[in-house]
Structures are given as structure tokens and as C-alpha cells.
PDB file of C-alpha atoms in Angstrom:
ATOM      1  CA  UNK A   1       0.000   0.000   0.000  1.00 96.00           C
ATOM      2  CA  UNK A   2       1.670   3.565  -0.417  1.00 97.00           C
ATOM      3  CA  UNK A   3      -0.555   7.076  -0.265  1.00 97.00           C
ATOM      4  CA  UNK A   4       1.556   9.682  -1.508  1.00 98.00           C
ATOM      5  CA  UNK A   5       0.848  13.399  -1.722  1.00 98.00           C
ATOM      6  CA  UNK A   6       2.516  15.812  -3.905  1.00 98.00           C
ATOM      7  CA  UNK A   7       2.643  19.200  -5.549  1.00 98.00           C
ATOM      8  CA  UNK A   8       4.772  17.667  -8.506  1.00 98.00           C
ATOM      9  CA  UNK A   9       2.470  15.616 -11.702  1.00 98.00           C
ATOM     10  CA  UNK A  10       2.964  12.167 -11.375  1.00 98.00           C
ATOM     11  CA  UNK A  11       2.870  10.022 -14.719  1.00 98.00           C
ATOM     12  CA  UNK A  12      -0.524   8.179 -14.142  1.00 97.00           C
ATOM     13  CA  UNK A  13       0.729   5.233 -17.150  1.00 97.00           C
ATOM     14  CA  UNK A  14       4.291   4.145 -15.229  1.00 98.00           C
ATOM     15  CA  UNK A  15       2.338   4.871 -12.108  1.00 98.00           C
ATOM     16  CA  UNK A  16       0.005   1.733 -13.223  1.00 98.00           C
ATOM     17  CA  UNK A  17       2.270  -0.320 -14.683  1.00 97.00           C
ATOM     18  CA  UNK A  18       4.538  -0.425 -11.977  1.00 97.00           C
ATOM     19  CA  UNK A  19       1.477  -1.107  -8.972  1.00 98.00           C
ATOM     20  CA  UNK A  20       0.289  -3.443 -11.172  1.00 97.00           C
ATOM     21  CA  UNK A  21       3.452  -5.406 -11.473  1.00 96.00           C
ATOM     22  CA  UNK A  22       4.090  -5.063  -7.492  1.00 95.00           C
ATOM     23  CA  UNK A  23       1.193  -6.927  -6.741  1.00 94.00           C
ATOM     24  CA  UNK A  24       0.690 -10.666  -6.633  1.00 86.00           C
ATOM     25  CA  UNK A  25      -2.021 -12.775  -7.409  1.00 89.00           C
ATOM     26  CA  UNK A  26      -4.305 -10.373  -8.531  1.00 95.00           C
ATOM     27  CA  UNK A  27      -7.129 -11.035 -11.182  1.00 96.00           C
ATOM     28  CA  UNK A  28      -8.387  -7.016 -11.249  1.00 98.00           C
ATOM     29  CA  UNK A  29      -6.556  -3.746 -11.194  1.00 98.00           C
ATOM     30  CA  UNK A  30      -9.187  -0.781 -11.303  1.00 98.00           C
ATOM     31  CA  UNK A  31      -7.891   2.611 -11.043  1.00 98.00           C
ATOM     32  CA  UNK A  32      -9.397   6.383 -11.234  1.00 98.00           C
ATOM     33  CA  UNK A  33      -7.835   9.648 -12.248  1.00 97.00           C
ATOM     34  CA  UNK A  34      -9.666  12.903 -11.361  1.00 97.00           C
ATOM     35  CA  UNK A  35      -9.000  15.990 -13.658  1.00 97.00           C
ATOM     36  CA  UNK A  36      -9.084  19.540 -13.487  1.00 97.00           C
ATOM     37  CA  UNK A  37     -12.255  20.350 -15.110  1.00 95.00           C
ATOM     38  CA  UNK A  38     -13.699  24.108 -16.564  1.00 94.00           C
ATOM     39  CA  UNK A  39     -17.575  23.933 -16.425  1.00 90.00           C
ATOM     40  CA  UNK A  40     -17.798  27.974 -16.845  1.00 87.00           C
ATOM     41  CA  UNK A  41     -14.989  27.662 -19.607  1.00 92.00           C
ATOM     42  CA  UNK A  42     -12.978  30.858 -17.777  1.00 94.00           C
ATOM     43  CA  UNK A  43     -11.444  28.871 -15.121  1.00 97.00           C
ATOM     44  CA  UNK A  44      -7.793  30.007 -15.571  1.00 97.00           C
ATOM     45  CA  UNK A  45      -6.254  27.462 -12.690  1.00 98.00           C
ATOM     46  CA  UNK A  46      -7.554  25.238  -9.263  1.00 97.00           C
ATOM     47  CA  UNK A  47      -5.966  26.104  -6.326  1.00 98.00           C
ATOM     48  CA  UNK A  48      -5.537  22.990  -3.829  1.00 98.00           C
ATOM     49  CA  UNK A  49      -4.816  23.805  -0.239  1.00 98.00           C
ATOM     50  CA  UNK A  50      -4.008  20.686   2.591  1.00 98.00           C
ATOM     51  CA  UNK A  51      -2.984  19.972   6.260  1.00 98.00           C
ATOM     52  CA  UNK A  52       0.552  18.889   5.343  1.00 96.00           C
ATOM     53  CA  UNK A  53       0.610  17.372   9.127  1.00 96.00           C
ATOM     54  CA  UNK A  54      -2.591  15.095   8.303  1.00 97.00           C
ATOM     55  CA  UNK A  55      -3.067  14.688   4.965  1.00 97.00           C
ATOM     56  CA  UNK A  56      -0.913  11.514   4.092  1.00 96.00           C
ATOM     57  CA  UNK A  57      -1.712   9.528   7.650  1.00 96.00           C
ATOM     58  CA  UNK A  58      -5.055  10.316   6.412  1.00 96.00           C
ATOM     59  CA  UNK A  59      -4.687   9.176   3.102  1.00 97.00           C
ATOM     60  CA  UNK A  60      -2.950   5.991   4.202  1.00 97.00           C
ATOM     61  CA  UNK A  61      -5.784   4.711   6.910  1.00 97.00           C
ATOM     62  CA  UNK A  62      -8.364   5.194   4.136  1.00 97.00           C
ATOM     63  CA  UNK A  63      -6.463   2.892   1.790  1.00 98.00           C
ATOM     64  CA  UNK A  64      -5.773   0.205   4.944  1.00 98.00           C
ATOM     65  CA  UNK A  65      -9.779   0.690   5.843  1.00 97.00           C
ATOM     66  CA  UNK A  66     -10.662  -0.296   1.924  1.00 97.00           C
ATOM     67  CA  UNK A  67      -7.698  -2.994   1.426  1.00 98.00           C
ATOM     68  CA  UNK A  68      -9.208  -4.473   4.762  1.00 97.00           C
ATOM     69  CA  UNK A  69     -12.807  -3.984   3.996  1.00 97.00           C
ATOM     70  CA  UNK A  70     -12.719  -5.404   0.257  1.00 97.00           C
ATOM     71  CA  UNK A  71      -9.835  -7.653   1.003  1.00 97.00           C
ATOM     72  CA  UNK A  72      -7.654  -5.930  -1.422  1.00 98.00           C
ATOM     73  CA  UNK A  73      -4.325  -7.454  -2.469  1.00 98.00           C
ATOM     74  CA  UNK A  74      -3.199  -3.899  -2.607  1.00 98.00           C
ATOM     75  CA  UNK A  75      -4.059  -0.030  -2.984  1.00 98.00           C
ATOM     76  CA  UNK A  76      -2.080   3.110  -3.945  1.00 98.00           C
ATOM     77  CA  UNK A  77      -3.534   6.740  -3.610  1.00 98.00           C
ATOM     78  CA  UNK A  78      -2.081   9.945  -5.084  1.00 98.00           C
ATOM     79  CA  UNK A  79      -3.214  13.337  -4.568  1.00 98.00           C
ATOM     80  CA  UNK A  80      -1.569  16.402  -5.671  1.00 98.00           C
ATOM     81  CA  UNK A  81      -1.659  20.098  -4.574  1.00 98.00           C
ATOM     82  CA  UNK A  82      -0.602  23.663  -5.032  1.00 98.00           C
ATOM     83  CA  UNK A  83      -1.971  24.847  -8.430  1.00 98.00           C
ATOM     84  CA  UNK A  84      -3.240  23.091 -11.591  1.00 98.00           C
ATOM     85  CA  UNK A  85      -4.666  24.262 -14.708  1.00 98.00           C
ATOM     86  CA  UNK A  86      -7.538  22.232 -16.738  1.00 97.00           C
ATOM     87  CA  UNK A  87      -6.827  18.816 -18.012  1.00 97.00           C
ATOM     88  CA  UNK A  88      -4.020  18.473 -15.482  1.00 98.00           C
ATOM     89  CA  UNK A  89      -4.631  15.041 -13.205  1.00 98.00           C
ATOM     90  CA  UNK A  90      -5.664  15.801  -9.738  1.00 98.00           C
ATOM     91  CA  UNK A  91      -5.527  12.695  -8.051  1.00 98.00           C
ATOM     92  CA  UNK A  92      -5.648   8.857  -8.950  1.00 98.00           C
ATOM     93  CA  UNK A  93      -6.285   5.606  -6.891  1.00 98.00           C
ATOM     94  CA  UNK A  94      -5.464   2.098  -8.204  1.00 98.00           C
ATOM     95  CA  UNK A  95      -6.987  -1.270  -6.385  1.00 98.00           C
ATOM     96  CA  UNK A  96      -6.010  -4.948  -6.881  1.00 98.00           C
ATOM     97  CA  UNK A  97      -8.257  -7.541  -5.893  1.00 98.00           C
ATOM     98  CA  UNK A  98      -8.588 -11.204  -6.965  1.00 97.00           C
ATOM     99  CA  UNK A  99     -12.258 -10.327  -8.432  1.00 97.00           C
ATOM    100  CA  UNK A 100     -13.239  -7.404 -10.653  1.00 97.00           C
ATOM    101  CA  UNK A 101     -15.992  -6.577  -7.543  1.00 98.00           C
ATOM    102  CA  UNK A 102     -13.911  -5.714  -4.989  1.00 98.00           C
ATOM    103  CA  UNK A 103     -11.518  -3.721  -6.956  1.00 98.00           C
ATOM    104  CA  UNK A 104     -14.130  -1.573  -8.228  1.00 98.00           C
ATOM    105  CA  UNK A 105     -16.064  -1.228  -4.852  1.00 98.00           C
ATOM    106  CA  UNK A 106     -12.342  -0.405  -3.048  1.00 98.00           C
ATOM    107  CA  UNK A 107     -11.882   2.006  -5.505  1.00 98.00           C
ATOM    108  CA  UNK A 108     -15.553   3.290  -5.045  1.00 97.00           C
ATOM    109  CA  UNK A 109     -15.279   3.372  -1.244  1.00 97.00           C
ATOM    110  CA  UNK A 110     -11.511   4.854  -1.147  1.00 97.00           C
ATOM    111  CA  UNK A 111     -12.972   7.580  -3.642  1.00 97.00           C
ATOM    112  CA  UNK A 112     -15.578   8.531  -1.325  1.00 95.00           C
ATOM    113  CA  UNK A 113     -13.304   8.685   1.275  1.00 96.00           C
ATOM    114  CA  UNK A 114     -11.138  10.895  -0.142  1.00 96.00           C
ATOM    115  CA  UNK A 115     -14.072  13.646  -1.487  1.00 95.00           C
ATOM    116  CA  UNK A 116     -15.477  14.040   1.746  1.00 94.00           C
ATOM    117  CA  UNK A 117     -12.940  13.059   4.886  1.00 95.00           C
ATOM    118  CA  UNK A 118      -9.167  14.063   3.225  1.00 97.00           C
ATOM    119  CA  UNK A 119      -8.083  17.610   3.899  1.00 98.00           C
ATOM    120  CA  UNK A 120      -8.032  18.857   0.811  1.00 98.00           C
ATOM    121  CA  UNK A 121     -10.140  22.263  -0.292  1.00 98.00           C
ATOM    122  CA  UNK A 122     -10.680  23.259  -4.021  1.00 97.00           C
ATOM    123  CA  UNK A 123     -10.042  26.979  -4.879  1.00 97.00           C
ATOM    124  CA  UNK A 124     -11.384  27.744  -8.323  1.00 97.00           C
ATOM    125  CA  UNK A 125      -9.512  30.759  -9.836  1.00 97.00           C
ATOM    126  CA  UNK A 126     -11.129  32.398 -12.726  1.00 96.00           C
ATOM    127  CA  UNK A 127      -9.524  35.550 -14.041  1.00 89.00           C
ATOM    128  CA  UNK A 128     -12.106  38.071 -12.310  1.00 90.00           C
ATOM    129  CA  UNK A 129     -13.774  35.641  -9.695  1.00 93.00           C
ATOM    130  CA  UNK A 130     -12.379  33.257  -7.500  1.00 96.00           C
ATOM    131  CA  UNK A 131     -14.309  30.530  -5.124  1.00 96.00           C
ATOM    132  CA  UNK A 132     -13.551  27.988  -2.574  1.00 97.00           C
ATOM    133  CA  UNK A 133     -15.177  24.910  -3.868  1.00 95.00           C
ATOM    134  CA  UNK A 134     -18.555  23.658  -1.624  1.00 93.00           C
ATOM    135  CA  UNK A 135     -18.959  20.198  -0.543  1.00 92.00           C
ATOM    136  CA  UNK A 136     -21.520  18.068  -1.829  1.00 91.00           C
ATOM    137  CA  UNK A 137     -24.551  16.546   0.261  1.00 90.00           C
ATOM    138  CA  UNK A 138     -24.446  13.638  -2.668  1.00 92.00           C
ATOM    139  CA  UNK A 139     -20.595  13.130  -1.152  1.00 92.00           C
ATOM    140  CA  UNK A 140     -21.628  12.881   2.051  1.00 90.00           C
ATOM    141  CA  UNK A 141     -24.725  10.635   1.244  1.00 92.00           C
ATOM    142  CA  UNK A 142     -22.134   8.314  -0.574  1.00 93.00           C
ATOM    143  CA  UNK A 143     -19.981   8.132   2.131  1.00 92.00           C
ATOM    144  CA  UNK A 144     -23.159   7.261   4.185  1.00 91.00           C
ATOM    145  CA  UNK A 145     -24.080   4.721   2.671  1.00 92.00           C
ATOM    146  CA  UNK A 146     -21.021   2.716   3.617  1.00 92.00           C
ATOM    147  CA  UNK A 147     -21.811   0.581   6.895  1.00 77.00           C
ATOM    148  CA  UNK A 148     -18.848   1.698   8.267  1.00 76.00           C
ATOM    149  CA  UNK A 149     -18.969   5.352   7.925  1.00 68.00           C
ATOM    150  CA  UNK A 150     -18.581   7.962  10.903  1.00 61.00           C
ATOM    151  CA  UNK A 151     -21.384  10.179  11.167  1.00 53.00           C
ATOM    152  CA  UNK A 152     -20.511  13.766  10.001  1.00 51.00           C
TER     153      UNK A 152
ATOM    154  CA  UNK B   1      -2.430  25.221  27.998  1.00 93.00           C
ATOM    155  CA  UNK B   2      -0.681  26.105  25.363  1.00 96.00           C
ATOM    156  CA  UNK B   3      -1.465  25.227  21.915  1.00 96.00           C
ATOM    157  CA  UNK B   4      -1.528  26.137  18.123  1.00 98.00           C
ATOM    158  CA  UNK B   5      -4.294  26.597  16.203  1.00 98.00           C
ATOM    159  CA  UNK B   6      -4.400  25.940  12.293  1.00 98.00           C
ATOM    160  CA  UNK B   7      -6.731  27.636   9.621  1.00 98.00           C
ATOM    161  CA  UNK B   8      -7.497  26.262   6.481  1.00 98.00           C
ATOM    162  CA  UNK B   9      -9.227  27.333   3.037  1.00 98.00           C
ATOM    163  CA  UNK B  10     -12.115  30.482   3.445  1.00 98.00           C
ATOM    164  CA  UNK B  11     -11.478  29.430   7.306  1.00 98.00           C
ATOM    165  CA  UNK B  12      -8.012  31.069   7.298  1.00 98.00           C
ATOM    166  CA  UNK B  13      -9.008  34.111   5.096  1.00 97.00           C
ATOM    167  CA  UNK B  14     -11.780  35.221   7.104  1.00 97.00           C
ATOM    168  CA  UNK B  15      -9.240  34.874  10.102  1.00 97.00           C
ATOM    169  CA  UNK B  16      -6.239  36.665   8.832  1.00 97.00           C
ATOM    170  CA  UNK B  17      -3.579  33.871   9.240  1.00 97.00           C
ATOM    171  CA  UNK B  18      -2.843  30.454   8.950  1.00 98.00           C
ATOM    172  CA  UNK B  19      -1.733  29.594  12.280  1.00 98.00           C
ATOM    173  CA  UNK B  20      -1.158  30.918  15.854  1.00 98.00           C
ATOM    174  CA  UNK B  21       0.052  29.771  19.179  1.00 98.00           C
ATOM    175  CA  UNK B  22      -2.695  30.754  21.931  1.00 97.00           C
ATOM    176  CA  UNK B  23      -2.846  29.767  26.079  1.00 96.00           C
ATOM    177  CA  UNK B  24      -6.679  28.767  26.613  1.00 96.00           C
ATOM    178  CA  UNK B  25      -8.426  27.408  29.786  1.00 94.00           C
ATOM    179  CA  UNK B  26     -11.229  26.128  27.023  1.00 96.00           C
ATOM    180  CA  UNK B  27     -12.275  22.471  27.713  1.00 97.00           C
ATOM    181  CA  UNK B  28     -13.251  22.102  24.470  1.00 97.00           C
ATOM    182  CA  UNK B  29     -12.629  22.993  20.392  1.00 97.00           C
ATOM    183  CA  UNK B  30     -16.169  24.800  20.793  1.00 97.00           C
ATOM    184  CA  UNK B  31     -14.912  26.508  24.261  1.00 97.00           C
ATOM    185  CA  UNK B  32     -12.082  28.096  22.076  1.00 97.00           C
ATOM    186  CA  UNK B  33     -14.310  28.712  19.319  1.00 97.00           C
ATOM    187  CA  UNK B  34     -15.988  31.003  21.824  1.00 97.00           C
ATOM    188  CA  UNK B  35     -12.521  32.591  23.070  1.00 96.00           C
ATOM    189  CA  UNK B  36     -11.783  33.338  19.542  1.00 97.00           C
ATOM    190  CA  UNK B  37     -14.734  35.110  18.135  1.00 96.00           C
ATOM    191  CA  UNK B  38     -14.799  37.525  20.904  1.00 95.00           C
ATOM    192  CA  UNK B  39     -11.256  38.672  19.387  1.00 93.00           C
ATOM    193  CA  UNK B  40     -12.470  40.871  16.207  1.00 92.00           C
ATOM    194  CA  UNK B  41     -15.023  40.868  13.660  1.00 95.00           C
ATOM    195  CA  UNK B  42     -12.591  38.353  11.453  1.00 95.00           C
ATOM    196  CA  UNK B  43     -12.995  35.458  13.860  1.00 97.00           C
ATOM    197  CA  UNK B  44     -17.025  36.154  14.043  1.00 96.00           C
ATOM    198  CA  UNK B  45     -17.203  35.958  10.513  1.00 96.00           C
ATOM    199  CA  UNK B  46     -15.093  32.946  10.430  1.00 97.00           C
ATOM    200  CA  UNK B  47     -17.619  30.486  12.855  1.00 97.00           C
ATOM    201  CA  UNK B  48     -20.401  32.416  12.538  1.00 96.00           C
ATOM    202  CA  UNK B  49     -22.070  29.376  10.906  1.00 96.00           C
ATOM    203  CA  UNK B  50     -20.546  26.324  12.838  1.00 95.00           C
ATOM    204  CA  UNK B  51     -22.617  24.230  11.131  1.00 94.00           C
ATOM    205  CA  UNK B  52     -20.269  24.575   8.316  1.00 94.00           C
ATOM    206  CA  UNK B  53     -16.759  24.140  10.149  1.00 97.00           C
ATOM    207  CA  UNK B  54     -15.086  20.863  10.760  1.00 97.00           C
ATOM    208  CA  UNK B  55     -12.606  20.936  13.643  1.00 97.00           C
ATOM    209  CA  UNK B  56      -9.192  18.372  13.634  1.00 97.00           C
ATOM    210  CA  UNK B  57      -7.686  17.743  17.133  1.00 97.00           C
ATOM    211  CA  UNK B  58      -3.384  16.671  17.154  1.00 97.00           C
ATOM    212  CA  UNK B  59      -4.527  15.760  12.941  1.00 96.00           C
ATOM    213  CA  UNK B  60      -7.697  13.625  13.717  1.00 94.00           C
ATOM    214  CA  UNK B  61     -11.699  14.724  12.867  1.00 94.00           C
ATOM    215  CA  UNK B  62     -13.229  15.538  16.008  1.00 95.00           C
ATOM    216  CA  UNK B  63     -16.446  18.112  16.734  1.00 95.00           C
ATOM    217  CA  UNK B  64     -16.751  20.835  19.126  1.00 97.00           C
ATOM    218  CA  UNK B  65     -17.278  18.794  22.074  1.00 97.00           C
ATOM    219  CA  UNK B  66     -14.104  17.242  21.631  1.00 95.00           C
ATOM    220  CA  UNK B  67     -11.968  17.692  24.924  1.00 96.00           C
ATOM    221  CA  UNK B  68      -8.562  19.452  24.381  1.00 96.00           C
ATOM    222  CA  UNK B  69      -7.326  17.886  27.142  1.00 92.00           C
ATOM    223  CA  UNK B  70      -3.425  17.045  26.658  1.00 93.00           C
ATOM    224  CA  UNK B  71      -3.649  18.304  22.755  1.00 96.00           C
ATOM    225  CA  UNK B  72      -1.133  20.361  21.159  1.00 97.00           C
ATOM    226  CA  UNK B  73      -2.378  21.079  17.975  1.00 98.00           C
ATOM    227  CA  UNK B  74      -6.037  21.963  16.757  1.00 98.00           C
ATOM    228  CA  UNK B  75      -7.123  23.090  13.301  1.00 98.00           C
ATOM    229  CA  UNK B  76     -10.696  24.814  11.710  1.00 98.00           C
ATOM    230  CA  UNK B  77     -11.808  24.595   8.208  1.00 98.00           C
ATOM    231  CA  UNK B  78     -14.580  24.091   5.656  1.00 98.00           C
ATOM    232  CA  UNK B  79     -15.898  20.620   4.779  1.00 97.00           C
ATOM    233  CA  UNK B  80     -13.225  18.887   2.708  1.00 97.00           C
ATOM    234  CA  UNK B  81     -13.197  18.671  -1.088  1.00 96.00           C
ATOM    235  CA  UNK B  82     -10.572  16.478  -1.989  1.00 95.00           C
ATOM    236  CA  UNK B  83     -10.848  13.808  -4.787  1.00 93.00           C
TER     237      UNK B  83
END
């Protein structure tokens, strides 16, 4: 398992290849990228702010709670920060599993995680408006839904 | 007790700055919530909606009725929107 978080891009492709050749006896690699995206087409970059002293130990028991929970043969998070312009990859998460199911679902579950209970916050920066980015009650109904989720 | 205090996101911008070191007899986050916002008009705007604050105590989630006791290190800010 490794949760890494970083200002620098990481190269999502070697990033893959190399988890997926880590892991043994694994039928199922899933992964998810997250991107930058410009819904008002003006967004000039995404600020991302974190709690440098929290952010990884936080990053790391999510991925133990999902490897645990969906009896993963291993998980990798990475999240960047600092300042990114559209198209640029946010974040990604890769699960292995014996069975497709549980590497989607640990992906699913560590995703939901990571929206609503990592210290991250979104700053969208347009060239005459800028706005911190608002949680979603959908994130926090998904991360609900899971049996083992702390009440927020 | 001494102990720092850590503001994140619109959090630290309605404060003023990202961190301080304070000496507080408050028993809980939401005791020094209540030391803080009788500082300046910053602070008030900052928890005037607590609602829509999450509170960290020594880097772990807790809520306003966490006790402080023995912590060194507490830290406001928006709900989280990483992913």
C-alpha cells in the first residue's frame, strides 16, 4: 500500500504499470484519475490547499480501511496540490483484488473517502472571480451509505 | 495550555492567518471557538455558521465537544473537497 501526496504531476501510465506489477495474485486492477475540469470555460487554474501534518496519515488509513474492507491485495492513492490548470490530473487511486468486484467497490469506497474526509479544499480561480469549492450533500450521502462510515 | 491553532481554506481568510500559538483554559474545540470570536469581527465571521466548520484535534476529525485535554495542535476549516 503507499498514499503519496505531492505538488509535482505524477505520470498516471508508469504509475500503473509499476502497482500493477508489485502486486501478486491479482485477477483485477481498477484505477481512477480525477482531472481539473472548466464547467464555466474561464477557469484560468484550481488552487488545492491541505494539512501537510494530516493529509498523508489520512490518506494511508483510508487505503488500509478499503484494502481491509474489500480484502484488497493492494491499494495506492495519489493526490496532488498547489496549483493546476484544466486537463491536469488531480488525483488517482489504483486497487487490486482477486475479483473485478472488490476492486471496483475499493476504488468506489476509497474515492468517497477521499471527497469528503481528506483535507483537501478546491479553490477555483477564474480571471475576475475566485471561489472555494462547496462540498456536496451527494458526497456525504455516498460516504453514508457505507456501513462503516462515521457520522458527520 | 498552550497550543496552536491551524486555519485552512475560506477558514483562514476570514481569520487573517494560517496559524497561531494561543494559552486557553477552554475544555473544548467549541470553548475556544468562543474565546476566539470575541477577538475581532474576522474570527465572528469565520464560525459564525458552525454548522459549516469541521474541527481536527493533534490531525484527527473531532467536533466541538471534543476535549482538548493534553492536545497540542487543533485546526478549523470548511468541509473537505478532496478527490
Amino acid at each position: 500500500m503507499a498514499a503519496r501526496v505531492q505538488e509535482a504531476p505524477f505520470d498516471f501510465s508508469a504509475e500503473v504499470v509499476a502497482f500493477q506489477a508489485d502486486v501478486q495474485n491479482a485477477g483485477a486492477v481498477v484505477t481512477f484519475t480525477g482531472v481539473v475540469r472548466d464547467d464555466s470555460g474561464c477557469l484560468d487554474h484550481m488552487f488545492i490547499e491541505h494539512y501537510p501534518a494530516m493529509t498523508e496519515a489520512a490518506l494511508q488509513k483510508f487505503a488500509l480501511q478499503a484494502m481491509e474492507k474489500f480484502g484488497l491485495e493492494d491499494a495506492l492513492v495519489i493526490h496532488r496540490y498547489g496549483v493546476l490548470t484544466p486537463g491536469e490530473a488531480i488525483m488517482m487511486v489504483a486497487t487490486a483484488a482477486r475479483h473485478r468486484k472488490d476492486a471496483f467497490a475499493g476504488a468506489d469506497y476509497l474515492m468517497d473517502y477521499l471527497k469528503s474526509r481528506a483535507p483537501f479544499w478546491k479553490k477555483e480561480v477564474s480571471k475576475d472571480h475566485t471561489e472555494w469549492v462547496a462540498s456536496k450533500v451527494q458526497d456525504e450521502d455516498a460516504l453514508a451509505a457505507w456501513s462503516d462510515a462515521p457520522k458527520s | 495550555m498552550k497550543l496552536d491553532i491551524l486555519y485552512f481554506a475560506w477558514v483562514r481568510e476570514r481569520v487573517g492567518k494560517s496559524q497561531e500559538a494561543v494559552d486557553t483554559n477552554a475544555k473544548t474545540a467549541g470553548d475556544l471557538v468562543d474565546e476566539l470570536i470575541l477577538r475581532d469581527a474576522g474570527y465572528a465571521a469565520a464560525f459564525s455558521d458552525l454548522s459549516a466548520i469541521c474541527v481536527a484535534i493533534d490531525q484527527e476529525l473531532g467536533d466541538f465537544t471534543t476535549l482538548l485535554k493534553d492536545c497540542r495542535e487543533v485546526a478549523f476549516f470548511p468541509p473537505m473537497t478532496g478527490g
